[in-house]
Coordinates of C-alpha atoms in Angstrom, one line a residue:
G172 CA 36.6 101.2 124.6
E173 CA 36.5 105.0 125.0
K174 CA 38.8 107.3 123.0
F175 CA 39.9 110.9 123.3
C176 CA 41.6 113.3 121.0
F177 CA 45.1 114.5 122.1
E178 CA 47.1 116.7 119.8
E179 CA 45.0 115.7 116.8
K180 CA 45.5 112.0 117.5
M181 CA 42.8 109.6 118.8
I182 CA 44.0 107.7 121.9
R183 CA 42.3 104.7 123.6
L184 CA 41.5 105.4 127.2
D185 CA 42.8 102.6 129.5
K186 CA 40.8 102.8 132.8
G187 CA 43.3 100.5 134.5
C188 CA 46.1 103.1 134.2
A189 CA 46.7 106.0 136.5
V190 CA 49.4 108.7 137.0
F191 CA 50.5 109.8 140.5
I192 CA 52.8 112.6 141.6
T193 CA 54.5 112.5 145.0
M194 CA 55.4 115.9 146.4
N195 CA 56.9 116.9 149.7
P196 CA 55.8 120.5 150.1
G197 CA 58.2 122.8 152.0
Y198 CA 61.0 120.3 151.7
A199 CA 64.4 122.0 151.1
G200 CA 65.3 122.2 147.4
R201 CA 61.9 121.2 146.1
S202 CA 59.7 123.5 144.0
E203 CA 55.9 123.7 143.9
L204 CA 54.0 122.0 141.1
P205 CA 52.8 124.7 138.6
D206 CA 49.1 125.5 138.8
N207 CA 48.3 124.3 135.3
L208 CA 49.7 120.9 136.2
K209 CA 48.3 121.0 139.8
S210 CA 44.7 121.4 138.4
L211 CA 45.0 118.0 136.6
F212 CA 45.6 116.0 139.8
R213 CA 43.6 115.4 142.9
P214 CA 45.3 115.7 146.3
V215 CA 45.5 112.6 148.5
A216 CA 46.4 112.8 152.2
M217 CA 49.1 110.5 153.6
M218 CA 49.6 109.5 157.2
V219 CA 52.3 107.7 159.2
P220 CA 51.7 104.0 159.2
D221 CA 50.9 102.2 162.5
L222 CA 54.0 100.0 162.8
G223 CA 52.6 98.1 165.8
L224 CA 49.6 97.0 163.9
I225 CA 51.7 96.1 160.8
C226 CA 54.0 94.0 162.9
E227 CA 51.1 92.2 164.7
I228 CA 49.5 91.3 161.3
M229 CA 52.8 90.1 159.9
L230 CA 53.4 87.9 163.0
V231 CA 49.8 86.5 163.1
S232 CA 50.0 85.7 159.4
E233 CA 53.1 83.6 160.0
G234 CA 51.4 81.7 162.9
F235 CA 52.8 83.4 166.0
K236 CA 50.5 82.9 169.0
E237 CA 52.1 85.5 171.3
F238 CA 52.2 88.2 168.6
K239 CA 51.4 91.3 170.7
P240 CA 54.5 91.4 173.0
L241 CA 56.7 90.3 170.1
A242 CA 55.3 93.1 167.9
K243 CA 55.9 95.6 170.6
K244 CA 59.5 94.5 170.8
M245 CA 59.9 94.7 167.1
V246 CA 58.5 98.3 167.0
T247 CA 60.9 99.3 169.8
L248 CA 63.8 97.7 167.9
Y249 CA 62.9 99.4 164.7
S250 CA 62.4 102.8 166.4
M251 CA 65.9 102.5 168.0
M252 CA 67.4 101.6 164.6
V253 CA 65.8 104.7 163.0
Q254 CA 67.1 107.0 165.8
Q255 CA 70.6 105.6 165.8
M256 CA 71.5 104.6 162.3
S257 CA 72.5 106.8 159.4
K258 CA 69.9 108.2 157.1
Q259 CA 72.2 107.6 154.1
D260 CA 71.3 104.7 151.8
H261 CA 73.9 101.9 151.8
Y262 CA 74.2 99.5 148.9

């Protein structure tokens, strides 16, 4: 396997290992990543998941035949829960 020198010590490179940093730019109370650290990482765009498609796939995988109308109802229920329930985590 490949090795590299880090602070005068040879370290084996594990290609199955990766490091990720999650940032919410502009979020209150968060600071930006310093430029010297930012240069070591590659940005990855994120998007809002399609809840309807996710529900459909979950229902089909469980064997539901009328999955489309049920998935639509599940998305409506979930959306209403998000709007009406507290954002606070409860344990």
